[in-house]
Coordinates of C-alpha atoms and ligand atoms in Angstrom, one line a residue:
M1 CA 6.8 39.0 -50.1
Q2 CA 10.3 39.5 -48.8
R3 CA 10.9 39.0 -45.1
P4 CA 12.6 41.7 -43.1
S5 CA 16.3 40.9 -42.8
S6 CA 16.1 40.8 -39.0
E7 CA 13.6 37.9 -39.3
L8 CA 15.9 36.0 -41.7
I9 CA 18.6 36.2 -39.1
R10 CA 16.3 35.4 -36.2
L11 CA 14.8 32.2 -37.7
P12 CA 18.1 30.2 -37.9
L13 CA 19.1 31.6 -34.5
L14 CA 15.7 30.5 -33.0
A15 CA 16.1 27.0 -34.6
L16 CA 19.6 26.7 -33.1
L17 CA 18.3 27.8 -29.7
A18 CA 15.5 25.3 -29.9
L19 CA 17.9 22.5 -30.8
T20 CA 20.2 23.5 -28.0
L21 CA 17.3 23.6 -25.5
L22 CA 16.0 20.2 -26.7
A23 CA 19.5 18.7 -26.4
G24 CA 19.8 20.2 -22.9
C25 CA 16.4 18.9 -21.9
S26 CA 17.1 15.4 -22.9
R27 CA 20.4 15.4 -21.0
G28 CA 19.4 17.4 -18.0
Q29 CA 15.7 16.8 -17.6
P30 CA 14.9 15.8 -13.9
A31 CA 14.0 12.2 -13.3
A32 CA 10.3 12.1 -12.8
V33 CA 7.8 10.2 -10.8
Y34 CA 4.7 9.5 -12.8
Q35 CA 1.5 9.3 -10.8
H36 CA -2.1 8.5 -11.8
A37 CA -4.8 10.0 -9.5
T38 CA -4.4 10.6 -5.8
I39 CA -4.2 8.5 -2.7
D40 CA -7.0 10.4 -1.0
A41 CA -9.3 9.6 -4.0
L42 CA -8.5 6.0 -3.4
M43 CA -9.1 6.4 0.3
T44 CA -12.6 7.7 -0.4
G45 CA -13.4 4.7 -2.6
V46 CA -12.7 6.0 -6.1
Y47 CA -11.8 2.5 -7.4
D48 CA -12.9 2.6 -11.1
G49 CA -9.9 2.2 -13.3
N50 CA -9.3 4.9 -15.9
L51 CA -5.8 4.3 -17.1
R52 CA -4.8 1.3 -19.1
C53 CA -1.8 -0.6 -17.9
D54 CA -0.1 -0.4 -21.3
D55 CA -0.5 3.4 -21.1
L56 CA 0.9 3.4 -17.6
L57 CA 4.0 1.5 -18.9
A58 CA 4.6 4.3 -21.3
H59 CA 5.5 6.4 -18.3
G60 CA 7.7 3.9 -16.4
D61 CA 8.9 0.3 -16.0
F62 CA 8.9 0.2 -12.2
G63 CA 6.3 1.0 -9.6
I64 CA 3.3 0.2 -7.6
G65 CA -0.5 0.7 -7.5
T66 CA -3.8 -1.1 -7.6
F67 CA -6.3 -2.2 -10.2
D68 CA -9.9 -1.5 -11.3
A69 CA -12.3 -2.2 -8.5
L70 CA -9.4 -2.4 -6.1
D71 CA -8.6 -5.9 -7.4
G72 CA -5.3 -6.5 -5.6
E73 CA -1.9 -5.0 -5.4
M74 CA 0.2 -3.9 -8.4
V75 CA 3.9 -4.5 -8.7
V76 CA 5.6 -3.1 -11.9
L77 CA 9.0 -4.6 -12.3
D78 CA 11.2 -4.7 -15.4
G79 CA 8.4 -3.3 -17.5
V80 CA 5.9 -6.0 -16.5
V81 CA 2.7 -5.2 -14.5
H82 CA 2.0 -8.0 -12.0
Q83 CA -1.2 -8.4 -10.0
V84 CA -1.2 -9.9 -6.5
R85 CA -4.8 -10.8 -5.8
F86 CA -6.7 -11.3 -2.6
D87 CA -6.2 -15.1 -2.8
G88 CA -2.5 -14.6 -3.0
S89 CA -2.1 -15.6 -6.6
V90 CA 0.2 -13.5 -8.8
H91 CA -0.5 -12.9 -12.5
P92 CA 1.0 -10.8 -15.3
V93 CA -1.6 -8.3 -16.4
A94 CA -2.9 -7.6 -19.9
G95 CA -2.4 -4.1 -21.2
A96 CA -6.1 -3.3 -21.4
V97 CA -6.6 -3.8 -17.6
T98 CA -7.0 -0.4 -15.9
T99 CA -5.8 1.2 -12.7
P100 CA -7.4 3.9 -10.5
F101 CA -4.1 4.7 -8.8
A102 CA -0.5 4.0 -9.6
T103 CA 3.0 5.4 -9.2
V104 CA 5.8 4.5 -11.6
C105 CA 9.2 5.8 -12.9
R106 CA 11.9 4.7 -15.4
F107 CA 14.2 3.1 -12.9
H108 CA 17.8 4.0 -13.4
P109 CA 19.5 3.8 -9.9
D110 CA 22.0 6.4 -9.0
Q111 CA 23.4 4.5 -6.0
A112 CA 23.6 1.0 -4.7
C113 CA 24.6 -0.6 -1.4
A114 CA 24.7 -3.9 0.4
L115 CA 22.3 -4.3 3.3
P116 CA 23.2 -5.9 6.6
A117 CA 21.5 -9.2 7.4
G118 CA 18.6 -8.6 9.7
T119 CA 17.6 -5.3 8.0
D120 CA 13.9 -4.8 8.7
F121 CA 11.5 -2.2 7.5
P122 CA 12.4 0.5 10.0
A123 CA 16.1 -0.2 9.5
L124 CA 15.8 0.1 5.7
E125 CA 14.0 3.4 6.1
Q126 CA 16.8 4.7 8.3
L127 CA 19.5 3.5 5.9
V128 CA 17.9 4.9 2.8
N129 CA 17.2 8.2 4.6
A130 CA 20.8 8.5 5.6
R131 CA 22.2 7.5 2.2
Q132 CA 19.9 9.5 0.0
G133 CA 19.8 12.4 2.4
R134 CA 17.2 14.4 0.5
P135 CA 13.9 14.1 2.4
N136 CA 12.1 16.6 0.2
L137 CA 12.7 14.7 -3.0
F138 CA 11.3 11.4 -4.1
C139 CA 13.3 8.2 -3.9
A140 CA 12.5 5.1 -5.8
L141 CA 14.0 2.0 -4.2
R142 CA 14.6 -1.6 -5.3
V143 CA 15.8 -4.1 -2.8
H144 CA 16.7 -7.6 -4.1
G145 CA 17.6 -10.3 -1.8
R146 CA 16.6 -13.3 0.3
F147 CA 14.2 -12.5 3.0
A148 CA 14.0 -14.5 6.3
T149 CA 10.4 -13.2 6.6
M150 CA 8.2 -11.2 4.4
K151 CA 4.7 -10.1 5.4
T152 CA 2.4 -8.6 2.8
R153 CA -1.3 -8.0 2.2
S154 CA -3.7 -7.8 -0.6
V155 CA -7.3 -6.5 -0.8
P156 CA -10.4 -8.1 -2.2
R157 CA -12.0 -6.9 -5.4
Q158 CA -14.9 -4.5 -4.6
A159 CA -18.4 -4.0 -6.0
R160 CA -20.3 -0.7 -6.2
P161 CA -21.2 1.2 -4.2
Y162 CA -17.5 1.2 -3.2
P163 CA -16.7 1.3 0.5
P164 CA -13.9 3.6 1.7
L165 CA -10.4 2.0 1.8
A166 CA -10.4 2.0 5.6
E167 CA -13.4 -0.4 5.5
V168 CA -11.9 -2.7 2.8
A169 CA -8.6 -2.9 4.7
K170 CA -10.3 -4.5 7.7
G171 CA -10.9 -7.6 5.5
Q172 CA -7.4 -7.6 3.9
A173 CA -5.6 -10.9 3.4
V174 CA -2.2 -11.1 5.1
F175 CA 0.5 -13.4 3.6
T176 CA 3.5 -14.4 5.7
M177 CA 6.4 -15.8 3.7
Q178 CA 9.6 -17.3 5.0
E179 CA 12.9 -17.8 3.2
V180 CA 11.7 -16.1 0.1
S181 CA 13.9 -14.5 -2.6
G182 CA 12.5 -11.5 -4.4
T183 CA 12.3 -7.8 -5.0
I184 CA 11.0 -4.9 -3.0
V185 CA 9.6 -2.2 -5.3
G186 CA 8.6 1.1 -4.0
F187 CA 9.0 4.8 -3.2
R188 CA 9.7 7.1 -0.4
C189 CA 7.6 10.3 -0.9
P190 CA 8.2 13.6 0.8
A191 CA 6.0 14.6 3.7
F192 CA 4.4 17.4 1.7
V193 CA 2.7 15.0 -0.8
K194 CA 0.1 14.3 1.9
G195 CA -3.3 13.8 0.2
V196 CA -1.6 13.2 -3.2
N197 CA 0.5 10.1 -2.5
V198 CA 1.7 8.2 0.6
P199 CA 4.2 10.3 2.7
G200 CA 7.2 8.2 3.6
Y201 CA 7.7 4.6 2.4
H202 CA 5.3 2.6 0.3
L203 CA 6.7 -0.7 -0.7
H204 CA 5.4 -3.8 -2.6
F205 CA 7.0 -7.2 -3.0
L206 CA 7.3 -9.7 -5.8
S207 CA 9.1 -13.1 -5.4
D208 CA 11.7 -14.2 -7.9
D209 CA 9.4 -17.1 -8.9
R210 CA 6.6 -14.5 -9.5
R211 CA 4.2 -16.6 -7.3
Q212 CA 4.0 -14.4 -4.2
G213 CA 3.9 -10.7 -3.4
G214 CA 1.7 -7.9 -2.1
H215 CA 1.8 -4.6 -0.2
I216 CA 4.6 -4.9 2.4
L217 CA 3.7 -4.7 6.1
A218 CA 7.0 -6.1 7.5
F219 CA 10.1 -8.0 6.5
T220 CA 13.5 -9.2 7.7
L221 CA 16.3 -9.4 5.2
A222 CA 18.7 -12.4 5.2
E223 CA 21.0 -11.0 2.5
G224 CA 20.7 -8.5 -0.3
G225 CA 21.2 -5.0 -1.5
A226 CA 19.4 -1.8 -2.3
E227 CA 19.4 0.4 -5.3
L228 CA 18.2 4.0 -5.0
M229 CA 17.1 6.6 -7.5
T230 CA 16.5 10.2 -6.5
L231 CA 13.6 11.8 -8.4
S232 CA 13.1 15.5 -8.4
A233 CA 10.0 15.9 -10.6
L234 CA 6.4 14.8 -10.2
H235 CA 4.1 14.2 -13.2
L236 CA 0.6 14.0 -11.8
D237 CA -2.3 12.9 -14.1
L238 CA -5.8 13.3 -12.8
P239 CA -8.8 11.4 -14.1
A240 CA -10.6 13.9 -16.4
G241 CA -13.6 11.7 -17.2
S242 CA -17.0 11.8 -15.5
G243 CA -16.2 9.0 -13.1
G244 CA -16.0 9.0 -9.3
F245 CA -13.0 11.3 -9.1
Q246 CA -15.0 14.4 -10.0
G247 CA -17.5 13.8 -7.1
A248 CA -15.0 12.7 -4.4
D249 CA -14.7 14.9 -1.3
L250 CA -11.0 15.5 -1.3
G251 CA -11.0 18.3 1.3
Q252 CA -10.5 16.3 4.4
D253 CA -7.3 15.3 6.2
R254 CA -7.2 11.5 5.9
S255 CA -3.6 11.1 7.2
A256 CA -4.6 9.0 10.3
D257 CA -6.7 6.6 8.3
L258 CA -4.0 6.3 5.7
H259 CA -1.3 5.5 8.3
R260 CA -3.5 2.8 9.8
I261 CA -4.1 1.2 6.3
E262 CA -0.6 1.4 4.9
S263 CA 1.2 -0.1 7.8
D264 CA 1.0 -2.4 10.8
R265 CA 4.1 -0.8 12.3
K266 CA 2.3 1.3 14.9
Ligands
ZN1 ZN1 0.5 -0.6 -1.5

């Protein structure tokens, strides 16, 4: 059967349009944060891992999170997933290990700056806010340097029935390092992500020798610099299986608990 002539014309035009759009997308696609599950689900005790780390790495080479059964703090740096356990030990993680909550991106910084000696957590926040200047977008940040002090924490692996994160955090291990070189890996999320991710700054640390790290509570920089990447898209994956996520009560405002858990800068 002969096609109508208009269709004969339209097909090549559509193909051309599709190619143009594809080319445009690959060039102009907004840099995206990839997130698995939500912070409030974690807060309520949804700790069962349901995304493999090798699948997580398909979405980014840089980021933070935790592991199945809340087994320590995750630091993803240069495409390697590291686990900082409750005992302070640091291990590269096998691809089959799973996570209940993680945030990653493909890190391509769009700006860099040296940081003054003595920069601490609040000063870094101010500096990044001023430099990046877009509080309603996401910002990935990597700070490499030598730290006069670095205070981190990790959490113990949990057993079912899982207690809420506020309970677990009371028994967290705190690590105080001095004169340590390493990398801060993390994100600043907009205020409106409340319930989904951590509004404001959420930073993890990994030492250059890969032997220390954790969720950052406080630090003082001796020398170093920051690299920033603005991200204007969020790819949110939710656990679709029949695990704890489906039954979690995610209707409450858990901001006050979250603030207490994430920081000791009150
Ligand atoms: Zn953390």
